[in-house]
Coordinates of C-alpha atoms in Angstrom, one line a residue:
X1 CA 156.1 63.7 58.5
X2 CA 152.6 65.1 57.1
X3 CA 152.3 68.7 57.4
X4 CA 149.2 70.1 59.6
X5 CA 145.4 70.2 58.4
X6 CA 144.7 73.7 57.2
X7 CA 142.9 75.7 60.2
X8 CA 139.1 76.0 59.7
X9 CA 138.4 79.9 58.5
X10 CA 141.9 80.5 56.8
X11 CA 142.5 80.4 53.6
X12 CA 144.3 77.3 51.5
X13 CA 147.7 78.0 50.4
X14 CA 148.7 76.0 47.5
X15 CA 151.6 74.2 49.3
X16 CA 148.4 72.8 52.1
X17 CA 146.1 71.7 48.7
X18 CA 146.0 68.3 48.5
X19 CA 147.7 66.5 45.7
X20 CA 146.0 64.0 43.3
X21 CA 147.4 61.0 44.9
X22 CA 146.3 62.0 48.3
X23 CA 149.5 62.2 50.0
X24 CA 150.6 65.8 52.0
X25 CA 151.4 68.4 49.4
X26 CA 155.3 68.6 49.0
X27 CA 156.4 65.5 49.2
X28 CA 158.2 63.2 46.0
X29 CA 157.7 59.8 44.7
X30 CA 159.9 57.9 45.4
X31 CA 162.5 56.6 42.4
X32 CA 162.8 52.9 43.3
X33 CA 158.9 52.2 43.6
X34 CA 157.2 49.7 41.3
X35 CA 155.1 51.9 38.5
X36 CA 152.4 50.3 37.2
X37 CA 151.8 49.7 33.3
X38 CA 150.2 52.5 31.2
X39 CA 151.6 55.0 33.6
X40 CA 153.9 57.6 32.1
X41 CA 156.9 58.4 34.6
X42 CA 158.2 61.5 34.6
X43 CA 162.1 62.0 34.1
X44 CA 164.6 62.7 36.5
X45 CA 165.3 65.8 38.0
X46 CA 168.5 67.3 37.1
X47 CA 170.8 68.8 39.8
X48 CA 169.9 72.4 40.2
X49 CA 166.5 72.2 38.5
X50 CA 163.4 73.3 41.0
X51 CA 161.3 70.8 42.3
X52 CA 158.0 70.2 40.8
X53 CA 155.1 70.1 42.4
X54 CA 151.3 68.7 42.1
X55 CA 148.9 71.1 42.4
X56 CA 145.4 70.3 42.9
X57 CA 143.1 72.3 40.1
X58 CA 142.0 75.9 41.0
X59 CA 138.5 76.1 42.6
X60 CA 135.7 78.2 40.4
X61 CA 135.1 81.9 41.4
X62 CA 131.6 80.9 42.2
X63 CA 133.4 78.1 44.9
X64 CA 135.1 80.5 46.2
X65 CA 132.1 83.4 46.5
X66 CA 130.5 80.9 48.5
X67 CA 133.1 79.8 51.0
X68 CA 133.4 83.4 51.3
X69 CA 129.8 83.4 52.2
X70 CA 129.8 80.9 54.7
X71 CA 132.4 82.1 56.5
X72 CA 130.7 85.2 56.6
X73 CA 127.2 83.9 57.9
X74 CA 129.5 82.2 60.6
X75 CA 131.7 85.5 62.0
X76 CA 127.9 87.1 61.4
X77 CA 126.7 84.6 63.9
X78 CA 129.2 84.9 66.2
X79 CA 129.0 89.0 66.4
X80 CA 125.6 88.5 66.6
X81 CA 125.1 86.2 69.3
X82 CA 127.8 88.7 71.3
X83 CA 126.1 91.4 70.7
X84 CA 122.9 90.4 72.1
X85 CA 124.3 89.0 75.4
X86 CA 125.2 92.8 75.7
X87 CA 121.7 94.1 75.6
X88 CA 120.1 94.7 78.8
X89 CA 117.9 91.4 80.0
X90 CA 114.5 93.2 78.8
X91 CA 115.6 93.1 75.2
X92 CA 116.6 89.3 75.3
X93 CA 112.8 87.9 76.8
X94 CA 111.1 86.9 74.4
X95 CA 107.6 87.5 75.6
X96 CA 106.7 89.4 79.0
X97 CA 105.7 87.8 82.8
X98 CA 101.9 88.1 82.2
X99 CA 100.7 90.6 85.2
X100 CA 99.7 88.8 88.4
X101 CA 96.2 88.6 89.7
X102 CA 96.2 90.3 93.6
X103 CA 94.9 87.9 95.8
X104 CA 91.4 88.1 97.4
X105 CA 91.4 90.2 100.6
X106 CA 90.7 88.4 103.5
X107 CA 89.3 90.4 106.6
X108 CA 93.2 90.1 108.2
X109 CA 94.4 92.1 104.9
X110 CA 92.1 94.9 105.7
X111 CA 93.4 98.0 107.3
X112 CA 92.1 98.2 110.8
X113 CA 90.7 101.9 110.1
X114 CA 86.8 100.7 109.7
X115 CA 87.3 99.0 112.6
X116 CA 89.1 101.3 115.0
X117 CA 86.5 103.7 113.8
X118 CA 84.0 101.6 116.1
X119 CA 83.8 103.4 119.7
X120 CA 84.8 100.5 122.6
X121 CA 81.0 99.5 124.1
X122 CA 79.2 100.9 121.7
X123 CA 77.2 98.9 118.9
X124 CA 77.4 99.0 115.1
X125 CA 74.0 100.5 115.3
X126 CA 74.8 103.4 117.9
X127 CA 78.4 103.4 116.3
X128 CA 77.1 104.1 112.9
X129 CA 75.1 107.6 114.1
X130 CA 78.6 109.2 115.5
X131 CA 79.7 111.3 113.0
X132 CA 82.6 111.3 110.9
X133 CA 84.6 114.5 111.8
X134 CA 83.5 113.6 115.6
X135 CA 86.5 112.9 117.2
X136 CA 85.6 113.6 121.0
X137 CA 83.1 111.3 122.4
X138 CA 81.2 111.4 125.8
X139 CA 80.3 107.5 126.3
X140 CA 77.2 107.7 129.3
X141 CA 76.1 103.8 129.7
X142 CA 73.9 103.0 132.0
X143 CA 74.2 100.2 134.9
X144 CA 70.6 98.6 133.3
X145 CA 67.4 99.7 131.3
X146 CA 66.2 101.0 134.6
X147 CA 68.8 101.9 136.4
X148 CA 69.5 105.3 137.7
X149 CA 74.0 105.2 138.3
X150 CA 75.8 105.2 135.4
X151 CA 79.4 105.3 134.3
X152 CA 81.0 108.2 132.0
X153 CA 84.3 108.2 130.0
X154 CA 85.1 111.5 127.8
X155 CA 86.9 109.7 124.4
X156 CA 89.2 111.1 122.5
X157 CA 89.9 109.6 118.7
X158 CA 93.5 109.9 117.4
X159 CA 95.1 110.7 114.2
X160 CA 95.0 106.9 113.2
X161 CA 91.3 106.9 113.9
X162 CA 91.3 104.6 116.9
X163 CA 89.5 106.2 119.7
X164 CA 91.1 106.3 123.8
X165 CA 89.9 106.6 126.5
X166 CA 90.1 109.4 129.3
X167 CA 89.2 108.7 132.9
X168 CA 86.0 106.7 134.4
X169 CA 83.4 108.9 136.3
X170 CA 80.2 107.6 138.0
X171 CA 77.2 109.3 137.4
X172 CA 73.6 109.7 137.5
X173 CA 71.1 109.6 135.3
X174 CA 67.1 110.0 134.9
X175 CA 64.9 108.3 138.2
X176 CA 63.9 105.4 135.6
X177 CA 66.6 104.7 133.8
X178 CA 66.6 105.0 129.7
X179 CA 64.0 104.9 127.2
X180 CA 64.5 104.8 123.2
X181 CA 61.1 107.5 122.5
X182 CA 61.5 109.8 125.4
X183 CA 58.7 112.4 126.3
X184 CA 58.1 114.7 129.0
X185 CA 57.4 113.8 132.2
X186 CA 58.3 109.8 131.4
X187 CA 61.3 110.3 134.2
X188 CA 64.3 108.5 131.4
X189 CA 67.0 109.8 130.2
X190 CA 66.4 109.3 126.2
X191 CA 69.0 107.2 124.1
X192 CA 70.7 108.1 121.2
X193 CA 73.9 109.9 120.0
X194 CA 73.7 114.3 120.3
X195 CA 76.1 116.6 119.4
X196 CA 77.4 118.6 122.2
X197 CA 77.8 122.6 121.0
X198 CA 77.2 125.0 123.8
X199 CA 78.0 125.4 127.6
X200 CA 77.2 127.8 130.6
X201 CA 76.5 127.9 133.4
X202 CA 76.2 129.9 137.4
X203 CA 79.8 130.0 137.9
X204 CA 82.2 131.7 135.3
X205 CA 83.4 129.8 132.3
X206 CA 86.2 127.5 134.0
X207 CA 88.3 127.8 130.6
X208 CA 85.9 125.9 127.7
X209 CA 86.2 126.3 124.2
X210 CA 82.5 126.0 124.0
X211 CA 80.3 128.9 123.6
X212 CA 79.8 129.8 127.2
X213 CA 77.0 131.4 128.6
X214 CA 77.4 132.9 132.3
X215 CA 74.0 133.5 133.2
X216 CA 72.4 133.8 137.1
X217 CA 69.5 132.4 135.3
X218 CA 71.4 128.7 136.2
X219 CA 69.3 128.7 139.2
X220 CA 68.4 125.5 140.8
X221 CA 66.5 125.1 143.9
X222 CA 63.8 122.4 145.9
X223 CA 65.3 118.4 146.7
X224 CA 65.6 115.9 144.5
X225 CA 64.0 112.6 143.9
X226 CA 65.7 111.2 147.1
X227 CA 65.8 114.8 149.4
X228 CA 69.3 115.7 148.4
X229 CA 69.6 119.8 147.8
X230 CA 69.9 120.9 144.4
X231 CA 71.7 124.1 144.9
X232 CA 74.6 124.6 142.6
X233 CA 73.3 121.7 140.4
X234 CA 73.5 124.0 137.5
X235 CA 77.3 126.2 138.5
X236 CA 77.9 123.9 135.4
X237 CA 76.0 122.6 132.3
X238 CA 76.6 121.2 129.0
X239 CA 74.0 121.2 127.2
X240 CA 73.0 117.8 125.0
X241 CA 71.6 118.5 121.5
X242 CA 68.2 116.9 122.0
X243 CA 65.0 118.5 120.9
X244 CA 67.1 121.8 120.6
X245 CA 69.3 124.0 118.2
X246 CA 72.3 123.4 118.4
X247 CA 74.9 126.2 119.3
X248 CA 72.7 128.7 121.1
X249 CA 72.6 128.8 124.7
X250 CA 71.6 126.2 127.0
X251 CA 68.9 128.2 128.1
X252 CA 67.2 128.6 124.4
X253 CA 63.6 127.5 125.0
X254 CA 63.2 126.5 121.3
X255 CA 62.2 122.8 121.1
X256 CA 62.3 122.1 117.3
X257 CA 60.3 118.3 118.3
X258 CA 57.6 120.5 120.2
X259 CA 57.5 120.3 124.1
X260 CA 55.7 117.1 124.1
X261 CA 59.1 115.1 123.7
X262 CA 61.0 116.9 126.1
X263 CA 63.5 119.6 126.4
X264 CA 66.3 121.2 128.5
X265 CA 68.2 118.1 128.8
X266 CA 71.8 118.8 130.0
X267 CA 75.1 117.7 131.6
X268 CA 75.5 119.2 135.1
X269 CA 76.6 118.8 138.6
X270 CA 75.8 116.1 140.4
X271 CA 73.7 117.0 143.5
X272 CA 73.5 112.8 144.8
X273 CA 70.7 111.4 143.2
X274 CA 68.7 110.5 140.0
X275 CA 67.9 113.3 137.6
X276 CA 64.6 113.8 135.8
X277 CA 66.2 113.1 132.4
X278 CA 69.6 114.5 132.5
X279 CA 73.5 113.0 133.2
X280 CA 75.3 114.5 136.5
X281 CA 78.7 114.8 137.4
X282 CA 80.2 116.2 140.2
X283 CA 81.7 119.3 140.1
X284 CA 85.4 118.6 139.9
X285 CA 84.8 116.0 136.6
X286 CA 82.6 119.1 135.2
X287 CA 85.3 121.2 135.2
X288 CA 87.8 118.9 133.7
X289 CA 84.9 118.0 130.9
X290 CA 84.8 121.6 130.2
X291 CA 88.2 122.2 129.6
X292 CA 89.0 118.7 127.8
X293 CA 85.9 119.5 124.9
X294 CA 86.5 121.5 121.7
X295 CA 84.3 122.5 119.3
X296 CA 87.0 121.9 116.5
X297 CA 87.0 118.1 117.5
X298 CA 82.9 118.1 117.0
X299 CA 81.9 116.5 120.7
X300 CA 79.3 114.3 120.8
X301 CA 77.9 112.4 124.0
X302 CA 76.6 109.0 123.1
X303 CA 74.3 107.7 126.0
X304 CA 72.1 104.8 127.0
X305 CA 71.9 101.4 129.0
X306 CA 74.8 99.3 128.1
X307 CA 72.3 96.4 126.4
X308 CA 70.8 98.8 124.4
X309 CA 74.2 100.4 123.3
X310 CA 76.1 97.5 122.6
X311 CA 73.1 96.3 119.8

């Protein structure tokens, strides 16, 4: 039977050539077959002789250079193509992911920080005058425009920058309630945001971290707007940074504003009624104020009618 097709990539040996008839390499005519005329048969092959055989003519050296070639280019390719699924994936890409746009922030995407910066109850008006490093804040709002009661809540901002709240005390505030250009004598508590920066008081410090001056000159005497006493109205007093310099002593009689506006405004102790322009607490809540504020966390008291805050 017919010997096997040459395998592609190996070379031809001359027993696979293929003979000038066409039939597999190796194999004889055979004796009895007709032979057509013109045709010279060959003789007979004596016993003992070696067989002949039909070789097809050799290929040129420049055949051969370029089968040599091509099966070059090929074992080329294939290294190639191996070597390259080796490389990391980077090297293969041919072109880079262009970079992605970010997408538009929406007001959910921002971080809550301006927000939480805004003190509970108090407008972006108001809320824009507290200052940055403040993060103690005394919130006095006021029942109405004219009313004397008020409610007080010592705040205390966190290291996130949201601010929380401390306990609720009622207090009292000027006979007429608040006014936005306060002068002497108009009986309302002025509105606005001050920086609280000095304490003293009849009664020894309690255990502040406010400059404290302890002073018999916190001497309060007569009735108030409704008949109550005003003894020991002053054991205690913050003073609020209006129409004064801050850090000297509550009792500084300097009025950078002039006297017209007002001056000596301060938190003290309640004595049961309406003030003529200050915020009252009673004595216990002083005390706790006192010891809760800190000069290191830059107090401020932010006060008004809740209307005129919340603007």
């Amino acid at each position: 039977m017919p010997r096997p097709a040459a395998v592609v990539g190996e070379p031809l040996s001359e027993d696979d050539s293929p003979s000038p008839s066409g039939s597999a390499g190796g194999e004889d005519h055979h004796p009895g077959a007709a032979v057509p005329p013109g045709v010279a048969v060959p003789p007979p092959r004596q016993p003992g002789a070696p067989r002949a055989r039909h070789r097809a003519p050799r290929k040129s050296g420049k055949a051969r250079k370029l089968r040599v070639a091509a099966f070059a280019c090929v074992g080329i390719g294939v290294v190639g193509t191996a070597a390259l699924r080796g490389l990391p994936h980077t090297h293969v890409q041919a072109t880079a992911e262009p970079p992605r746009r970010p997408a538009p922030q929406t007001a959910r995407d921002i971080a809550p920080a301006g927000r939480a910066a805004l003190l509970p109850g108090v407008g972006p008006k108001f809320g824009a005058r507290i200052p940055a490093d403040a993060r103690q804040a005394l919130v006095v709002t006021g029942a109405s425009a004219d009313s004397s009661t008020s409610t007080v809540v010592l705040w205390q901002r966190d290291a996130s920058g949201r601010w929380q709240p401390g306990a609720t005390w009622a207090a009292h505030n000027a006979l007429r309630g608040w006014g936005t250009d306060h002068h002497e004598g108009d009986l309302r508590s002025p509105v606005g945001v001050f920086t609280l920066t000095a304490a003293g008081g009849l009664n020894a410090n309690p255990g502040t971290k406010l400059p404290y001056d302890h002073s018999t000159a916190f001497q309060a005497g007569g009735t108030g707007f409704e008949g109550e006493p005003l003894t020991g109205a002053f054991d205690y007093v913050v003073a609020i940074d209006y129409n004064r310099v801050p850090g000297s002593t509550p009792l500084d009689p300097r009025a950078p504003l002039g006297p017209s506006r007002g001056q000596g405004l301060w938190v003290h102790v309640d004595h049961g009624g309406p003030t003529h322009g200050c915020v009252s607490l009673s004595s216990a809540h002083m005390v706790d104020l006192l010891r809760t504020l800190d000069p290191a966390d830059h107090p401020v008291i932010v006060m008004g009618d809740r209307a005129t805050l919340q603007a």
